[in-house]
Structure formats: structure tokens, C-alpha cells
PDB file of C-alpha atoms in Angstrom:
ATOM      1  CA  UNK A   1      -5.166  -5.877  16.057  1.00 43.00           C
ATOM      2  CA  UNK A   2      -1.356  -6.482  16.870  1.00 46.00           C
ATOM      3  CA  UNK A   3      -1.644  -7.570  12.520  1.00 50.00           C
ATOM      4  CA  UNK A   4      -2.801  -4.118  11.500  1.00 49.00           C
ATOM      5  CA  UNK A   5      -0.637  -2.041  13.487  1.00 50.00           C
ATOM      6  CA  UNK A   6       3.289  -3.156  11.493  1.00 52.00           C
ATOM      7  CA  UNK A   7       0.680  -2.353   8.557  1.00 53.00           C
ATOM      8  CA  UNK A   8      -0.108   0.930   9.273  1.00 51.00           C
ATOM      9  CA  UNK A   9       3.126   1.738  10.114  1.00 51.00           C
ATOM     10  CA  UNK A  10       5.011   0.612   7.419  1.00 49.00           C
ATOM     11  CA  UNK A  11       2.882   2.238   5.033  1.00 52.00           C
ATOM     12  CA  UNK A  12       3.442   5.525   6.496  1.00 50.00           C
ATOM     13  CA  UNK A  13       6.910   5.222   5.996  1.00 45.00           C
ATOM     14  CA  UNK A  14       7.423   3.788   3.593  1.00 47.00           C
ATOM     15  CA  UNK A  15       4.893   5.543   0.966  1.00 49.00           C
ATOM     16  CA  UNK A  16       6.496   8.928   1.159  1.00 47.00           C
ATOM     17  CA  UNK A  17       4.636  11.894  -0.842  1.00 49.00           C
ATOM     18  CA  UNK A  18       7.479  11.555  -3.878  1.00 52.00           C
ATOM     19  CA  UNK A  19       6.412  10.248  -6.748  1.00 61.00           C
ATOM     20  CA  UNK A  20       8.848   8.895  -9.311  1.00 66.00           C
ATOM     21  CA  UNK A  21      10.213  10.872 -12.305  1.00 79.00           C
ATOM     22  CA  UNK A  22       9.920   7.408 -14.940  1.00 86.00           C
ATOM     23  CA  UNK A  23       6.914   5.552 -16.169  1.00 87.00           C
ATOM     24  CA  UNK A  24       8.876   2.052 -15.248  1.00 88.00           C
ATOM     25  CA  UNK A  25       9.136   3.824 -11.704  1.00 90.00           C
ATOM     26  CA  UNK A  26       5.763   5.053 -11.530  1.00 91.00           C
ATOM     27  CA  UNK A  27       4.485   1.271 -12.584  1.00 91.00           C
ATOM     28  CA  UNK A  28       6.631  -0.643  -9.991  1.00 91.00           C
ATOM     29  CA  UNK A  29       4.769   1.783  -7.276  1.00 92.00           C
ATOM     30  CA  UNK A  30       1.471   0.866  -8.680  1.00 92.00           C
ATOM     31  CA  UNK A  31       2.287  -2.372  -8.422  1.00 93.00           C
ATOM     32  CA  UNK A  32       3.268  -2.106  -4.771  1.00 93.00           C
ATOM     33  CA  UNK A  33       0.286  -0.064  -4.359  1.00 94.00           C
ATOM     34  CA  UNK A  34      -1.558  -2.808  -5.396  1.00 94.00           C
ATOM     35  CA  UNK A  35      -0.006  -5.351  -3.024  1.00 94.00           C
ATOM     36  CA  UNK A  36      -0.614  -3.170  -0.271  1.00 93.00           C
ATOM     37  CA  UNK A  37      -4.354  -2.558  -0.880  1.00 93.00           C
ATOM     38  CA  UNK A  38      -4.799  -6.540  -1.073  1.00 92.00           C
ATOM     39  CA  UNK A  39      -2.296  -6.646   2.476  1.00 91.00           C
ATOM     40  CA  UNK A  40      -5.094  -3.758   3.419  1.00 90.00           C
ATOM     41  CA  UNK A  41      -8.050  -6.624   2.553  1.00 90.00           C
ATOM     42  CA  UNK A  42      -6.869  -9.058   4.331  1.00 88.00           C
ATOM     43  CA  UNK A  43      -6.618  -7.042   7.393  1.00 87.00           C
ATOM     44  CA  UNK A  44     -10.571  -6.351   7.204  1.00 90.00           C
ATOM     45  CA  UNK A  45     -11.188  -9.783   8.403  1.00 90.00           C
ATOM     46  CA  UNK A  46      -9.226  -8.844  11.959  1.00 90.00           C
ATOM     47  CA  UNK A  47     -11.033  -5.467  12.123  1.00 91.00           C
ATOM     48  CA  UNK A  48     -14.490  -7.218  11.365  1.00 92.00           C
ATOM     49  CA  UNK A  49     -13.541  -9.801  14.362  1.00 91.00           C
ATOM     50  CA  UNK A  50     -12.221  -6.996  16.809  1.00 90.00           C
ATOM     51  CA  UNK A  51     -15.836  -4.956  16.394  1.00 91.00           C
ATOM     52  CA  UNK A  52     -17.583  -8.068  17.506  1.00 91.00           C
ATOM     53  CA  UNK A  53     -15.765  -9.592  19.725  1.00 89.00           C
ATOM     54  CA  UNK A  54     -16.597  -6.038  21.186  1.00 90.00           C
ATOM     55  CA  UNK A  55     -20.009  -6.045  20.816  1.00 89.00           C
ATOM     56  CA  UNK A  56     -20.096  -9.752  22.768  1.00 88.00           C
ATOM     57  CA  UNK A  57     -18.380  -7.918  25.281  1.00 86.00           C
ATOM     58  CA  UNK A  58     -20.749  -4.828  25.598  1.00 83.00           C
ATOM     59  CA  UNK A  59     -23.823  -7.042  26.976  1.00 86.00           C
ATOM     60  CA  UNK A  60     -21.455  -8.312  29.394  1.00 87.00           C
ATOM     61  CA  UNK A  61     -20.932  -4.822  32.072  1.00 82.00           C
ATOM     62  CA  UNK A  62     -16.748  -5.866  31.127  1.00 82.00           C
ATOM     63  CA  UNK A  63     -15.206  -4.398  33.558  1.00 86.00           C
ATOM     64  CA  UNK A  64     -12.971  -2.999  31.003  1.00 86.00           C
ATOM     65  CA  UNK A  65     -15.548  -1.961  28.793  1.00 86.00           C
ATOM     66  CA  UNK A  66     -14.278   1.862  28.414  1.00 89.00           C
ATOM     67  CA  UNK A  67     -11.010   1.187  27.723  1.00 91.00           C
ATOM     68  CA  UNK A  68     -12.060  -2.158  25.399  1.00 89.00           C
ATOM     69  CA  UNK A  69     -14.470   0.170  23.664  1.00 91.00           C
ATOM     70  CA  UNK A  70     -11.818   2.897  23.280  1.00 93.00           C
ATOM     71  CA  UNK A  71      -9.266   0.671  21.389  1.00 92.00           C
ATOM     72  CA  UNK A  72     -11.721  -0.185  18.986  1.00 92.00           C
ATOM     73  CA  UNK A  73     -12.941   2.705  18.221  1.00 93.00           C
ATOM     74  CA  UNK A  74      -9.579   3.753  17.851  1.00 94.00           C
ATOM     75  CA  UNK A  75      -8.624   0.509  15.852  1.00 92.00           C
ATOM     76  CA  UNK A  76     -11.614   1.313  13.074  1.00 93.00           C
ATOM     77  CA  UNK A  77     -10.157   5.317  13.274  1.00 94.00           C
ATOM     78  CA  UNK A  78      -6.712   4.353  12.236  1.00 93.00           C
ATOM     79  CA  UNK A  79      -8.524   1.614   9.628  1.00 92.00           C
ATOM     80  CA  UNK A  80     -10.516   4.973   7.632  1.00 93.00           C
ATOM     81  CA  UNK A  81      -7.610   6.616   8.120  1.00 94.00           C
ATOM     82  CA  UNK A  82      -5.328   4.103   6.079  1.00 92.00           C
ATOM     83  CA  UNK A  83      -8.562   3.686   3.812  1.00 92.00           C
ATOM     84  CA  UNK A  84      -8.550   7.515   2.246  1.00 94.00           C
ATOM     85  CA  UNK A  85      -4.838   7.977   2.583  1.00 93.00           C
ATOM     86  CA  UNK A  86      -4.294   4.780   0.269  1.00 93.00           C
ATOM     87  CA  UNK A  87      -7.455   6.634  -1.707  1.00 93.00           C
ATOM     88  CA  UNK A  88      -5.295   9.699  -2.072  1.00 94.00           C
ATOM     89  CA  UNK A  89      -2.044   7.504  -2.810  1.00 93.00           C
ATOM     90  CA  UNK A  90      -3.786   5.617  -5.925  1.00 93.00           C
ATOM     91  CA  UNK A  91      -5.071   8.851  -7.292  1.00 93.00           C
ATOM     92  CA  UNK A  92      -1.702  10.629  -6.903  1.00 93.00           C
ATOM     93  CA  UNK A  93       0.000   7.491  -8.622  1.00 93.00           C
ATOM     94  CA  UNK A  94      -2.746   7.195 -11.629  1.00 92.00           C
ATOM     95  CA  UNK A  95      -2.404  11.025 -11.987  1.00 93.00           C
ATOM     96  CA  UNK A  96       1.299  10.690 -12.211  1.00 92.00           C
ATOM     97  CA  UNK A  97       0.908   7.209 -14.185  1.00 92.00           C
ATOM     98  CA  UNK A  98      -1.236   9.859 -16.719  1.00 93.00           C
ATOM     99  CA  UNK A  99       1.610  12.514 -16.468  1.00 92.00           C
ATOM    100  CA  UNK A 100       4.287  10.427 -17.366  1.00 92.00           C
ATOM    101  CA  UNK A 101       2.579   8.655 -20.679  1.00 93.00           C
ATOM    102  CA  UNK A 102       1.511  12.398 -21.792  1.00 93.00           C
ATOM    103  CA  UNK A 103       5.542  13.105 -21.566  1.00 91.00           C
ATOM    104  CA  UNK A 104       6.218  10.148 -22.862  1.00 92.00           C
ATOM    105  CA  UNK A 105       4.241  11.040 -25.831  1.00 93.00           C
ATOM    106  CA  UNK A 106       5.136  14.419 -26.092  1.00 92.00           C
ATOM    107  CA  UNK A 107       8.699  13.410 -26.488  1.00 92.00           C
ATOM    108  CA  UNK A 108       7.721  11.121 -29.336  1.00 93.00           C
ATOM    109  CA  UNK A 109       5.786  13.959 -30.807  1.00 92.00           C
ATOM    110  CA  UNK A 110       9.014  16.278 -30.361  1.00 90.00           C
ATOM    111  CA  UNK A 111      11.719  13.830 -31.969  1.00 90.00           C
ATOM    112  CA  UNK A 112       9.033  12.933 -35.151  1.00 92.00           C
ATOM    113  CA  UNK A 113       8.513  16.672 -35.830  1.00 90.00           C
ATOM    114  CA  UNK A 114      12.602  17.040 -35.286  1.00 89.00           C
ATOM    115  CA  UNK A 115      13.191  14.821 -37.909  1.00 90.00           C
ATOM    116  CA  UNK A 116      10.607  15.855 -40.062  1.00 91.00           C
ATOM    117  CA  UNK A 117      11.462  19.558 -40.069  1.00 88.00           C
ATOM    118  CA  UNK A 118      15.303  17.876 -40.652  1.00 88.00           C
ATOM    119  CA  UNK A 119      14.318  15.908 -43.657  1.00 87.00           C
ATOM    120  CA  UNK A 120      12.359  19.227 -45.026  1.00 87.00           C
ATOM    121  CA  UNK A 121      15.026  20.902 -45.111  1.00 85.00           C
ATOM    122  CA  UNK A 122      17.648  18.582 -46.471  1.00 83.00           C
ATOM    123  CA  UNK A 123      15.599  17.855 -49.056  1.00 82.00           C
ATOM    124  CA  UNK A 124      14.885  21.426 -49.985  1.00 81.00           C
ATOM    125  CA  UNK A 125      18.161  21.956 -49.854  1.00 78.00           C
ATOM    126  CA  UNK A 126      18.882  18.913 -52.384  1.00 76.00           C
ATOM    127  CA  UNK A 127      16.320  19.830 -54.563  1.00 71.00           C
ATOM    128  CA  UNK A 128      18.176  23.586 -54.779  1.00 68.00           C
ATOM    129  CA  UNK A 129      21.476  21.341 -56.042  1.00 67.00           C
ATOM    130  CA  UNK A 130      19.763  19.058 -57.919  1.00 65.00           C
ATOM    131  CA  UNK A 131      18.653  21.885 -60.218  1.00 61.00           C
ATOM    132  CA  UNK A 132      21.482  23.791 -60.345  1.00 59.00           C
ATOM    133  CA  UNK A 133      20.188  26.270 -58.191  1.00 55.00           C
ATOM    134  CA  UNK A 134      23.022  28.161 -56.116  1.00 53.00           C
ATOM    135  CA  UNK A 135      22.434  30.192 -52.769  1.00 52.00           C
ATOM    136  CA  UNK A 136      24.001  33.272 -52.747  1.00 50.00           C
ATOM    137  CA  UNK A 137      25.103  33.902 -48.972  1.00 49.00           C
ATOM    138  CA  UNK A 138      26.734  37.278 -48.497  1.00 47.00           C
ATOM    139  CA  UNK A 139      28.442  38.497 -45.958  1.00 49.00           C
ATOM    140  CA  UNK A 140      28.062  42.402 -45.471  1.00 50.00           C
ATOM    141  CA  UNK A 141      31.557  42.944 -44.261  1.00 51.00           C
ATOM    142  CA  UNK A 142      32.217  42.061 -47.662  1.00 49.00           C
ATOM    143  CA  UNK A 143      30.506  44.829 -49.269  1.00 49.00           C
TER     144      UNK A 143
END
């Protein structure tokens, strides 16, 4: 138990609800995410041994056994807890993972059609020279 608590902890302040504005900053937090889901595995194993070293203890009339009963309930509480906010974490990260690649790729999209709509039109515009074709601009102060 005194191995899940630092966990819990430090992933409630560190994880803060702000996701990054980069796709190289959104990746480095799925990577920690990662990390911290297989730190999360690990601590399974202690959970797993706290429930039944309680249920030895049950059998037993512990004198304890409302208070010993208590903590491990509240042990596998904080556990689910951790469990569907790291659920809600990974979605929020893919999602923004998903948001950044879509700008990512609308900024390619943007820049290809900039240049494209530039070479248009300096290539209408050299075609006009080309065959001696003159624009006549005027100005209507002029007139």
C-alpha cells in the first residue's frame, strides 16, 4: 500500500488537464502516459496481495478487522479511481494526438494550395507577356 500511495499522488499532480499545443509535445505525454500505465501494472500485484492478506484476516475475528477492512476498501477505491482517470487521460491525449496531425495536415494542405494558386498566377501572368499581351490598369483619377 505505502507503493501506491507516491503513485497516486504524483499522478494527480503532475498530469494536469492541459494538453500540449505541438504534436512532438503531445507524443512525449503519450509516452509518459505510457510509463505511467505500466508504473500503474506493477502496482496491481500490491493491491492483489493487500485484498488477501485481508481476506486471511477476515476468518480470523482481527481485532482490527473494521478498520483493516476499511483501508482496503479504500485502497481498491483510490485503485478504480486512478484506473478511469488514466482512461480519461489516454482518450484526451489520443484525441489531441488526432487534433494535432489533422492541423498538421491542414497546414500542409494550406501552404500546397498557397503555392499553387502563386504559381497560377505567375504563370498566367507570363503567359500574358510572353504573347505580347499588355494589361491595361487605369486609374479613374486619371480620367
Amino acid at each position: 500500500m505505502w507503493c501506491f500511495l507516491p503513485l497516486f499522488f504524483w499522478y494527480k499532480e503532475v498530469h494536469v488537464d492541459v494538453l500540449q499545443d505541438s504534436l512532438y509535445s503531445v507524443d512525449a505525454l503519450l509516452k509518459n502516459h505510457e510509463r505511467f500505465e505500466k508504473l500503474m501494472e506493477q502496482q496491481v500485484e500490491h493491491i492483489e496481495d493487500v485484498k488477501q492478506f485481508t481476506a486471511k484476516l477476515e476468518p480470523q475475528h482481527h481485532y482490527a478487522w473494521d478498520e483493516i477492512k476499511e483501508r482496503c476498501q479504500a485502497v481498491e477505491d483510490r485503485h478504480a479511481r486512478l484506473q478511469s482517470s488514466c482512461k480519461a487521460r489516454r482518450t484526451k491525449l489520443g484525441d489531441s494526438h488526432n487534433y494535432q496531425i489533422f492541423l498538421r495536415n491542414l497546414y500542409e494542405v494550406s501552404n500546397t494550395l498557397d503555392y499553387t494558386y502563386k504559381l497560377v498566377v505567375f504563370k498566367s501572368l507570363s503567359s500574358f507577356k510572353r504573347h505580347g499581351t499588355t494589361l491595361a490598369i487605369t486609374n479613374k483619377s486619371e480620367e
